[in-house]
Short mmCIF file of C-alpha atoms in Angstrom, two decimals:
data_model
loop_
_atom_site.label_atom_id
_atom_site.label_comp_id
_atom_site.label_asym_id
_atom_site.label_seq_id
_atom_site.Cartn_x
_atom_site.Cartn_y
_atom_site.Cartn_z
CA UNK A 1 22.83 -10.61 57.19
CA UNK A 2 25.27 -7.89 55.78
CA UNK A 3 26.83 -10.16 53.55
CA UNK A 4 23.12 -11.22 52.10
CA UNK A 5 21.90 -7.59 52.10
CA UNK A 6 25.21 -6.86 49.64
CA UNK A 7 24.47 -10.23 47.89
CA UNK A 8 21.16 -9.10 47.01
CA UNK A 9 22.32 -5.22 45.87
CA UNK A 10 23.82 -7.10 43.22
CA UNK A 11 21.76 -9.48 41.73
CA UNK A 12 19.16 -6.79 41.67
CA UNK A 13 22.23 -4.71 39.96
CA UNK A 14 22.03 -7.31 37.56
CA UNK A 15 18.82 -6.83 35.28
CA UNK A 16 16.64 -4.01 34.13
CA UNK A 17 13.72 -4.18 37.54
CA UNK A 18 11.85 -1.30 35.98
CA UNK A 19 11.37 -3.38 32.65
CA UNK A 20 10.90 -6.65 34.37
CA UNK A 21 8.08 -4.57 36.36
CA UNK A 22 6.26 -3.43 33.95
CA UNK A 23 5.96 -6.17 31.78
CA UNK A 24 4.40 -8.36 34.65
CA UNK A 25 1.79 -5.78 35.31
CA UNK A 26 0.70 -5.43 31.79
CA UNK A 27 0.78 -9.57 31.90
CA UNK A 28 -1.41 -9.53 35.38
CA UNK A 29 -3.32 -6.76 34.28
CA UNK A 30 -4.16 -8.57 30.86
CA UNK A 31 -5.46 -11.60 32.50
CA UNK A 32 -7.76 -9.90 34.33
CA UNK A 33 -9.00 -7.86 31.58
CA UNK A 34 -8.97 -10.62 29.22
CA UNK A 35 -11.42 -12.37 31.59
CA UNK A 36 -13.57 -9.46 32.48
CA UNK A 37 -13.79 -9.21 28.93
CA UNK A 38 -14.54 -12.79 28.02
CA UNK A 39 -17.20 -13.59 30.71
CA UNK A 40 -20.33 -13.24 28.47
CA UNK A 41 -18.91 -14.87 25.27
CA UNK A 42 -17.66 -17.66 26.92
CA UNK A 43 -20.70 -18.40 29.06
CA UNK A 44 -23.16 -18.00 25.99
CA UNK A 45 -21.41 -20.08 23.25
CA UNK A 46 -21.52 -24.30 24.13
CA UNK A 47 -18.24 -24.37 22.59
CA UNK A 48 -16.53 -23.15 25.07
CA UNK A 49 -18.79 -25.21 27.56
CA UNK A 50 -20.52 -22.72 29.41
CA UNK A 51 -17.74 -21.56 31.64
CA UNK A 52 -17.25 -18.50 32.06
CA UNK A 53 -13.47 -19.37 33.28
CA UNK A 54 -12.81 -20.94 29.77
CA UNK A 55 -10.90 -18.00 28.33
CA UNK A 56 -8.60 -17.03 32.23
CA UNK A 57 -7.90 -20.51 32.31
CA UNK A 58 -5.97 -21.41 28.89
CA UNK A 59 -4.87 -17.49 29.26
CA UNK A 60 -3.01 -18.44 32.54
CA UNK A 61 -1.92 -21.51 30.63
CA UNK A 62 -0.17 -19.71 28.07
CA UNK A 63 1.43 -17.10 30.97
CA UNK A 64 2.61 -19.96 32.81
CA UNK A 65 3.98 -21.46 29.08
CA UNK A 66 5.05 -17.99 28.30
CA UNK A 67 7.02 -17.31 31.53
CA UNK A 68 8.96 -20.68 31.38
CA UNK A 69 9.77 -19.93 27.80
CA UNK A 70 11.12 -16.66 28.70
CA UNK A 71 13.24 -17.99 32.07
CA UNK A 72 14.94 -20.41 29.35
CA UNK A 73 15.37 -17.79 26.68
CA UNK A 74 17.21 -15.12 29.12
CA UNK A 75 19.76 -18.00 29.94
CA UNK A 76 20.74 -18.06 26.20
CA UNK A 77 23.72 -15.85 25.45
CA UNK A 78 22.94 -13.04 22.30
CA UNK A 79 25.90 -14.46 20.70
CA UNK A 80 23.89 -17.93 20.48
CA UNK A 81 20.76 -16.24 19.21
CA UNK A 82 22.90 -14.31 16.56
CA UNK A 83 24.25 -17.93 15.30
CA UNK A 84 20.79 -19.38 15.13
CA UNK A 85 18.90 -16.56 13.38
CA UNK A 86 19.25 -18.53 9.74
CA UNK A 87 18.05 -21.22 10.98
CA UNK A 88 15.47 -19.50 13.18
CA UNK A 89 14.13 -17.53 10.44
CA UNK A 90 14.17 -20.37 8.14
CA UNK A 91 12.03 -22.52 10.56
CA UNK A 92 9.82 -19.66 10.49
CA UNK A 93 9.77 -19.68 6.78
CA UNK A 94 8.91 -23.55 7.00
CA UNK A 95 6.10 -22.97 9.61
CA UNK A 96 4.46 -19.98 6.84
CA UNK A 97 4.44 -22.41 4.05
CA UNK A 98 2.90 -25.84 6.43
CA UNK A 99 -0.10 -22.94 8.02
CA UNK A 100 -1.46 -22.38 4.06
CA UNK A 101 -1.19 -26.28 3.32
CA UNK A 102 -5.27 -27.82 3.59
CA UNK A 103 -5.53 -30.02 6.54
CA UNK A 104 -2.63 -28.83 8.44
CA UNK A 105 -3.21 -25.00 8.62
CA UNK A 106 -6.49 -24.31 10.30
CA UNK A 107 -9.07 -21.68 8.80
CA UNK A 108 -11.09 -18.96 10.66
CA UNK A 109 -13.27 -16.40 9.06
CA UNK A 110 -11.75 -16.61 5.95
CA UNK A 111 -8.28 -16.78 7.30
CA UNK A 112 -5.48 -19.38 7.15
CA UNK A 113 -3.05 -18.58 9.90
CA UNK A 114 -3.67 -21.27 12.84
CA UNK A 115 -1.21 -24.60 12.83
CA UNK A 116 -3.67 -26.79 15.31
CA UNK A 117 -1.55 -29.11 17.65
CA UNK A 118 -1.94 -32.15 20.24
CA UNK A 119 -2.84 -29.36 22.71
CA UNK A 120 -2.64 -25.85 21.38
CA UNK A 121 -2.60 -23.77 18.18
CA UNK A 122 0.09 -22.07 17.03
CA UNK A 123 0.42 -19.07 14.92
CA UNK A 124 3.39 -19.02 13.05
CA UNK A 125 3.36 -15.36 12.17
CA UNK A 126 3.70 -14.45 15.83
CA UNK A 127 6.72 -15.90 16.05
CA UNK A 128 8.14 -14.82 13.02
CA UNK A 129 8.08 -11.29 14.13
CA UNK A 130 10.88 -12.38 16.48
CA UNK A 131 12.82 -14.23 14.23
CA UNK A 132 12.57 -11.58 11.05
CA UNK A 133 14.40 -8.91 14.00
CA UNK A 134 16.47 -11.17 14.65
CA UNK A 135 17.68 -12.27 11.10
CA UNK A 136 17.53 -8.96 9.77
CA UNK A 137 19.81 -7.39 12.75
CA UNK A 138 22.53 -10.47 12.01
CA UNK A 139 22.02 -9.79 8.45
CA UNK A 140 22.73 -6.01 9.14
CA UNK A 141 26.14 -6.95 11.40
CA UNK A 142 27.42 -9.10 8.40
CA UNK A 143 26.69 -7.07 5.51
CA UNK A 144 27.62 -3.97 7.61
CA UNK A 145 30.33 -3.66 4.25
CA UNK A 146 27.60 -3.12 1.77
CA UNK A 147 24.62 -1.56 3.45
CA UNK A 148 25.93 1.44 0.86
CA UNK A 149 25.26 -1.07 -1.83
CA UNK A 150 21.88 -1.65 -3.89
CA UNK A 151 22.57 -4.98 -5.29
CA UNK A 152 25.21 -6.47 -2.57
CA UNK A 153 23.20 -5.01 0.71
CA UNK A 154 19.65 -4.14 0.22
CA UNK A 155 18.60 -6.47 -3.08
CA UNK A 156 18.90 -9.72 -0.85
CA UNK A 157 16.91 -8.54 1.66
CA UNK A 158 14.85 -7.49 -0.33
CA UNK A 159 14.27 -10.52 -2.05
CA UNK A 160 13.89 -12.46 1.35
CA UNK A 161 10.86 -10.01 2.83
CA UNK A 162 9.23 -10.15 -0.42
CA UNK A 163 9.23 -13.96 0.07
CA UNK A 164 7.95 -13.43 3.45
CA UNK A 165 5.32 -11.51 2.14
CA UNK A 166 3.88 -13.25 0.01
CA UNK A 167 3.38 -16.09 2.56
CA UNK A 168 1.67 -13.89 4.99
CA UNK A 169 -0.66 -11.84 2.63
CA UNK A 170 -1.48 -15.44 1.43
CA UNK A 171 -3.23 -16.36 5.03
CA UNK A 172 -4.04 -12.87 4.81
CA UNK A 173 -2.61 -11.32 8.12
CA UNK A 174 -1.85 -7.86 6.47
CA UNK A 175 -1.55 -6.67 10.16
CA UNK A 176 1.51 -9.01 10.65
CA UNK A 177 3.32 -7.73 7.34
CA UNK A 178 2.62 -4.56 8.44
CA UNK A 179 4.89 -5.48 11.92
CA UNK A 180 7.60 -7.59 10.40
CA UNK A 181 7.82 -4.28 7.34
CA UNK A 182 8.24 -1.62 10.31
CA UNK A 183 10.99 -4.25 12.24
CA UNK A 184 12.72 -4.98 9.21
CA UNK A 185 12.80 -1.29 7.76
CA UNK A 186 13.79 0.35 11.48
CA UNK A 187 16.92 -2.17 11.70
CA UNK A 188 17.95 -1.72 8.29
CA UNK A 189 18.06 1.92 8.79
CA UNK A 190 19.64 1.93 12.27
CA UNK A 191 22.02 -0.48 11.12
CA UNK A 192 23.76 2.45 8.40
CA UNK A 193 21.62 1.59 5.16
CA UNK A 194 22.42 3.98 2.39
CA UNK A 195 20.18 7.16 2.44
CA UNK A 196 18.48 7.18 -0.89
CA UNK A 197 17.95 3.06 -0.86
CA UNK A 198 15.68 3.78 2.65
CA UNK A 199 13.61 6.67 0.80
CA UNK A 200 12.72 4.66 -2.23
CA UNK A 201 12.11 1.64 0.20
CA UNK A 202 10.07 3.88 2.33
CA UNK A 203 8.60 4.77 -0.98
CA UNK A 204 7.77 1.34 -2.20
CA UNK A 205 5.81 0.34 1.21
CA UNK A 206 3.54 3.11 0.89
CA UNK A 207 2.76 2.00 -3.13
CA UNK A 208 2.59 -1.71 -2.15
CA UNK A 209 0.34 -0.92 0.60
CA UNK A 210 -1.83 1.22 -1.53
CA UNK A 211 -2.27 -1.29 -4.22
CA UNK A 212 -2.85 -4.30 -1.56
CA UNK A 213 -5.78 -2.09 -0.52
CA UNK A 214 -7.44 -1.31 -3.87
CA UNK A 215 -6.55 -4.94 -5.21
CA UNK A 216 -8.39 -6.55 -2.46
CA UNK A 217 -12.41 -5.95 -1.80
CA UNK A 218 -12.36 -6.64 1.75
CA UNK A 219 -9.07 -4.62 2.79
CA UNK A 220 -11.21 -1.16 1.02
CA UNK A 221 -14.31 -2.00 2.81
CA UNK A 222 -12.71 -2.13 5.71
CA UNK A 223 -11.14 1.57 4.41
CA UNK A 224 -14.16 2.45 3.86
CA UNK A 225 -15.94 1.28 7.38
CA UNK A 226 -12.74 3.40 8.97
CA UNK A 227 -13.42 6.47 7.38
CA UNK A 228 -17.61 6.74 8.70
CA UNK A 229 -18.58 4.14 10.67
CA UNK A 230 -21.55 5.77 10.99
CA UNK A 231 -22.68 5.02 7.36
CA UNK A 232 -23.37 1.18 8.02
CA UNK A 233 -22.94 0.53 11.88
CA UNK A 234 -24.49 -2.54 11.84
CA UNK A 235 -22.65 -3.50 8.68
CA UNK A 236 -18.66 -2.74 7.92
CA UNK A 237 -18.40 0.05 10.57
CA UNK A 238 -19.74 -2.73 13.29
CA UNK A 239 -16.81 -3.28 14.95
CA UNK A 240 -15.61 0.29 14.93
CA UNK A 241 -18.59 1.78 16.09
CA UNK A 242 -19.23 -0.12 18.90
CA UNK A 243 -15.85 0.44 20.72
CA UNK A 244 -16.18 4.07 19.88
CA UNK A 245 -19.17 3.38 22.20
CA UNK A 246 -17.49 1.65 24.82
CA UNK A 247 -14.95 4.54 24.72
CA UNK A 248 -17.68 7.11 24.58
CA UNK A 249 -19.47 4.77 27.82
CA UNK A 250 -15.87 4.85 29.89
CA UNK A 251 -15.59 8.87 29.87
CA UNK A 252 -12.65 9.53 32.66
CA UNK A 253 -13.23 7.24 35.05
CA UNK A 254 -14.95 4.25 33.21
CA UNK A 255 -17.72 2.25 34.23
CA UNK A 256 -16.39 -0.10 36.88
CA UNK A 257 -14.22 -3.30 36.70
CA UNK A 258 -16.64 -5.93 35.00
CA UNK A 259 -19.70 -3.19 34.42
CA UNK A 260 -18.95 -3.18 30.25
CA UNK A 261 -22.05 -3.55 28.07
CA UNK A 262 -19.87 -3.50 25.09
CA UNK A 263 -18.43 -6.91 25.81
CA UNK A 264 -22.11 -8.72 26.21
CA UNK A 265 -21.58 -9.98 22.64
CA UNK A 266 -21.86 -6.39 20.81
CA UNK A 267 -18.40 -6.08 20.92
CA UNK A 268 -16.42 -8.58 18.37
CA UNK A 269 -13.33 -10.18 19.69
CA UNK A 270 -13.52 -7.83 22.99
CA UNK A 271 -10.79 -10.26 24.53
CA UNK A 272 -8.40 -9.81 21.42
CA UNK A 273 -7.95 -7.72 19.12
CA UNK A 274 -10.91 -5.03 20.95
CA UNK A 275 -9.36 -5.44 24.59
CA UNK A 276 -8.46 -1.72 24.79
CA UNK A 277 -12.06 -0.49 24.38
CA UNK A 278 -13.28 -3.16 26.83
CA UNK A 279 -10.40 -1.24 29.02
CA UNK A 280 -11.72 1.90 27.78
CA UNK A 281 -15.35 1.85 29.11
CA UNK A 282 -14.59 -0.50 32.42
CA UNK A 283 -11.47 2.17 33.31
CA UNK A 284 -12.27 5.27 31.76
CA UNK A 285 -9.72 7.64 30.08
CA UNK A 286 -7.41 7.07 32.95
CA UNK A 287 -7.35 2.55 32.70
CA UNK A 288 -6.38 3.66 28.83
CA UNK A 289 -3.37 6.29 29.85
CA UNK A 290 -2.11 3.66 32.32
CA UNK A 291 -1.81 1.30 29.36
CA UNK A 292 -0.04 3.79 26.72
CA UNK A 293 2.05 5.02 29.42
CA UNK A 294 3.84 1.54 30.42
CA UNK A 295 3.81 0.65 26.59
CA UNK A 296 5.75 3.74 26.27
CA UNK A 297 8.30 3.32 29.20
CA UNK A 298 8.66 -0.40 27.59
CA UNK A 299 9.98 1.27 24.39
CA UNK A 300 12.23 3.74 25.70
CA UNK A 301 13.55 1.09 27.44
CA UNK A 302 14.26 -1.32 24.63
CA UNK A 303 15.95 1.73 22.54
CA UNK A 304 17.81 2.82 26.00
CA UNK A 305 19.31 -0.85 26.17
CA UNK A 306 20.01 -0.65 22.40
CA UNK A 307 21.70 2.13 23.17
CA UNK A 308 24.16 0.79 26.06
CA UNK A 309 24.72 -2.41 23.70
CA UNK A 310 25.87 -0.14 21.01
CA UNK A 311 28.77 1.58 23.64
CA UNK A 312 30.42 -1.78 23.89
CA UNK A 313 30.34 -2.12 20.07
CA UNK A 314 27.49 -5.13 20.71
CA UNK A 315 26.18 -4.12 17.35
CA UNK A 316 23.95 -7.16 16.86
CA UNK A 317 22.46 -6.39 20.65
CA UNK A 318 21.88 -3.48 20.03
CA UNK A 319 19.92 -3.98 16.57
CA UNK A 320 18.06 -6.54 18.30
CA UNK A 321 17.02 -4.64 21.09
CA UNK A 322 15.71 -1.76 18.57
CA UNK A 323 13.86 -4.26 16.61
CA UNK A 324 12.22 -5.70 19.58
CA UNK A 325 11.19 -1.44 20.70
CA UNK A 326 9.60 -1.34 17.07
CA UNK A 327 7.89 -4.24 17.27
CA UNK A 328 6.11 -3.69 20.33
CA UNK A 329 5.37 -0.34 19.62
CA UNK A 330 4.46 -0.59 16.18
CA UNK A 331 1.55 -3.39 16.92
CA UNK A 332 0.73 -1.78 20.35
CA UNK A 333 0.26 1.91 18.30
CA UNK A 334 -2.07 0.02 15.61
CA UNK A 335 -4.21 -1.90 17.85
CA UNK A 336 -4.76 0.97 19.89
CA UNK A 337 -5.16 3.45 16.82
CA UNK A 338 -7.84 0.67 15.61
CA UNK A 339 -10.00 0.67 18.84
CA UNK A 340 -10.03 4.51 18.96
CA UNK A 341 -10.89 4.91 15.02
CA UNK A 342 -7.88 6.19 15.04
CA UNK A 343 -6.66 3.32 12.29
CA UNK A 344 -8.70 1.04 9.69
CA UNK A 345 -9.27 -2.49 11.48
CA UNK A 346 -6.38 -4.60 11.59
CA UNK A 347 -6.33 -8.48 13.23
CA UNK A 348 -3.56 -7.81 15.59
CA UNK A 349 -3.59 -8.00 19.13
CA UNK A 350 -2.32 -5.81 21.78
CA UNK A 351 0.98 -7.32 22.92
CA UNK A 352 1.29 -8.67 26.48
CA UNK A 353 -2.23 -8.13 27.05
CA UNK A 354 -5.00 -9.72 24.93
CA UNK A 355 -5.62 -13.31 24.90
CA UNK A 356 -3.78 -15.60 22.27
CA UNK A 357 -1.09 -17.95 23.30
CA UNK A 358 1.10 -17.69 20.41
CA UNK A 359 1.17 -14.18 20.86
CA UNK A 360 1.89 -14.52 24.51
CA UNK A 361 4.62 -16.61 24.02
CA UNK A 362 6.38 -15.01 21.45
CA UNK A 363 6.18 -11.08 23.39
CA UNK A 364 7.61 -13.12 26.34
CA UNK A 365 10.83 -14.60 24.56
CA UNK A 366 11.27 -11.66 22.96
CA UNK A 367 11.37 -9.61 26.09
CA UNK A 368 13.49 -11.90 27.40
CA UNK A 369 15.83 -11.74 25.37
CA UNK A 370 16.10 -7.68 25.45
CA UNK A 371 16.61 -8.69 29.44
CA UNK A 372 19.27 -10.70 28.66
CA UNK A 373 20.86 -7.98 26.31
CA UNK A 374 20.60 -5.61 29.27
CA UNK A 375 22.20 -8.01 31.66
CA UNK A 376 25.40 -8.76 29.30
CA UNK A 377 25.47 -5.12 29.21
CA UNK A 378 25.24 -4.46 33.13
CA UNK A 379 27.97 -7.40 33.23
CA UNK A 380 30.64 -5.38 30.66
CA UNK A 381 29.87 -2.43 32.93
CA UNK A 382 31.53 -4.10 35.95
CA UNK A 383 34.17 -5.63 33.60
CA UNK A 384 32.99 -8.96 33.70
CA UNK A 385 32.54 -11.06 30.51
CA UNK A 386 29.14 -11.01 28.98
#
């Protein structure tokens, strides 16, 4: 019994439990949310049959796929995922060109982003918010020489996000450019890029985002709708007004588990990308805290790993493990800045939580894989190979 008791002190010594912890309860607590929230809709529309178990059912499916993807993932050394990034972001690259092709990419509301398949649909721009932080912290490591350099560090780069662009705004997903920018800008800088190069890149964003805005009709209504909802609530400040209802409804305490009115098919995509406001008036002020404060503990944990890796010069690690931190608090921050008004409206999900298997998937490899950067840490620690 002693000899298990010890056995067990160090396999638990072995991985991050506060970051394993809270990543399953924002998984549990999503799929019960995402089916409190998806009752009504599913129940009302034939499409989905009638049952009002449609959407918890293929959202378990995708934990369960999720999950088994992640158990294989953390068995995958860094130094393999470091070798594979070309390739990985390349396949990614292949996947953003096949979505905008007619009669392989499938189109919702105007948008191209949705590669249907025997059993599931894939969204190829979840997944390449993994393998852009991944690419761009290799890329980082082995130009590390000319980070200092406009034309031999940053021009490439550059030229390779632009390309990236330009396949996503094509779809449109401006939310997902808006991700893979922040990843790819936060690594670049934490990886030693020259000083003036970040400010005028910095600088560039904010002019490309502006004229993406003002070039595009729909992008400056939905400015517009942001700024007074008020002005046309049952026009472009719809969405927006009615989860400022549902967090007007959920005062402290919130309504009750299941009592929303919000989600009875006033509320667009309440089990997406308007889950927090669903939270919001079922939970009250204090369901919402809960959420931003184990989003927050997630982050600090991904920079504290990034951190360690960095001590044992694990340079790529440690990149990684800062891109991941971005990434999930970049899109968390906008999709919660959207449902409070906070934000113009933005198609991205809130990681870990709302439903979308793609999205579900790709949060769980990625997470993952900052385990497995913590583990190869805890491993050096006790002098053992990582």
């Amino acid at each position: 019994m002693q000899m298990l008791k010890g056995h067990n002190k160090i396999v638990a010594a072995t991985y991050d439990q506060s970051l394993l912890w809270t990543v399953l309860l924002l998984l549990g607590f999503g799929l019960v949310m995402v089916y409190s929230a998806s009752i009504a809709m599913a129940e009302s529309d034939k499409a989905f049959g009638h049952q009002s178990t449609y959407f918890l059912v293929r959202h378990a499916i995708f934990l369960v796929v999720g999950m088994v993807a992640a158990l294989i993932s953390f068995q995958i050394p860094t130094k393999v995922w470091q070798r594979a990034a070309p390739m990985l972001f390349l396949i990614g690259l292949a996947l953003l060109v096949i979505v905008l092709i007619p009669g392989l990419g499938r189109e919702v509301n105007g948008s191209r982003r949705w590669i249907p398949l025997i059993f599931i649909t894939l969204q190829p721009s979840e997944l390449m918010k993994l393998f852009a932080a991944m690419y761009v912290a290799d890329y980082t490591v082995r130009k590390a020489a000319f980070l200092q350099s406009f034309t031999k560090g940053f021009l490439p780069m550059l030229g390779v996000m632009l390309l990236v662009a330009a396949l996503l705004l094509r779809e449109p997903d401006f939310g997902a450019f808006a991700v893979i920018a922040a990843i790819s800008v936060s690594i670049l800088w934490l990886g030693g890029i020259n000083a003036r190069i970040f400010v005028g890149l910095l600088g560039m964003l904010v002019v490309g985002f502006v004229l993406l805005i003002l070039s595009s009709p729909y992008r400056l209504q939905r400015i517009v709708g942001f700024m007074d909802p008020w002005a046309d609530p049952y026009g472009k400040g719809y969405q927006l007004s009615h989860a400022l209802i549902a967090f007007g409804r959920g005062e402290w305490l919130g309504v009750g588990l299941g009592g929303s009115v919000e989600k009875l098919l006033y509320l667009p995509e309440a089990h997406t990308d308007f889950l927090l406001a669903v939270i919001a008036e079922e939970l009250g002020f204090m369901g919402v805290l809960v959420v931003v404060a184990l989003f927050t503990w997630l982050v600090m944990r991904a920079f504290a790993i990034a951190k360690e890796a960095a001590l044992y010069d694990r340079n790529f690690s440690a990149l990684l493990a800062q891109g991941i931190g971005v990434w999930l608090g970049v899109q968390s921050f906008i999709n919660m800045g959207v449902n409070m008004g906070l934000l113009p409206t933005k198609g991205l999900t809130l990681p870990l939580l709302s439903f979308g298997g793609s999205g579900i998937v790709a949060n769980c490899v990625a997470l993952a894989v900052l385990l497995r950067i913590d583990y190869e840490n805890r491993r050096l620690a006790k002098g053992l190979p990582a």
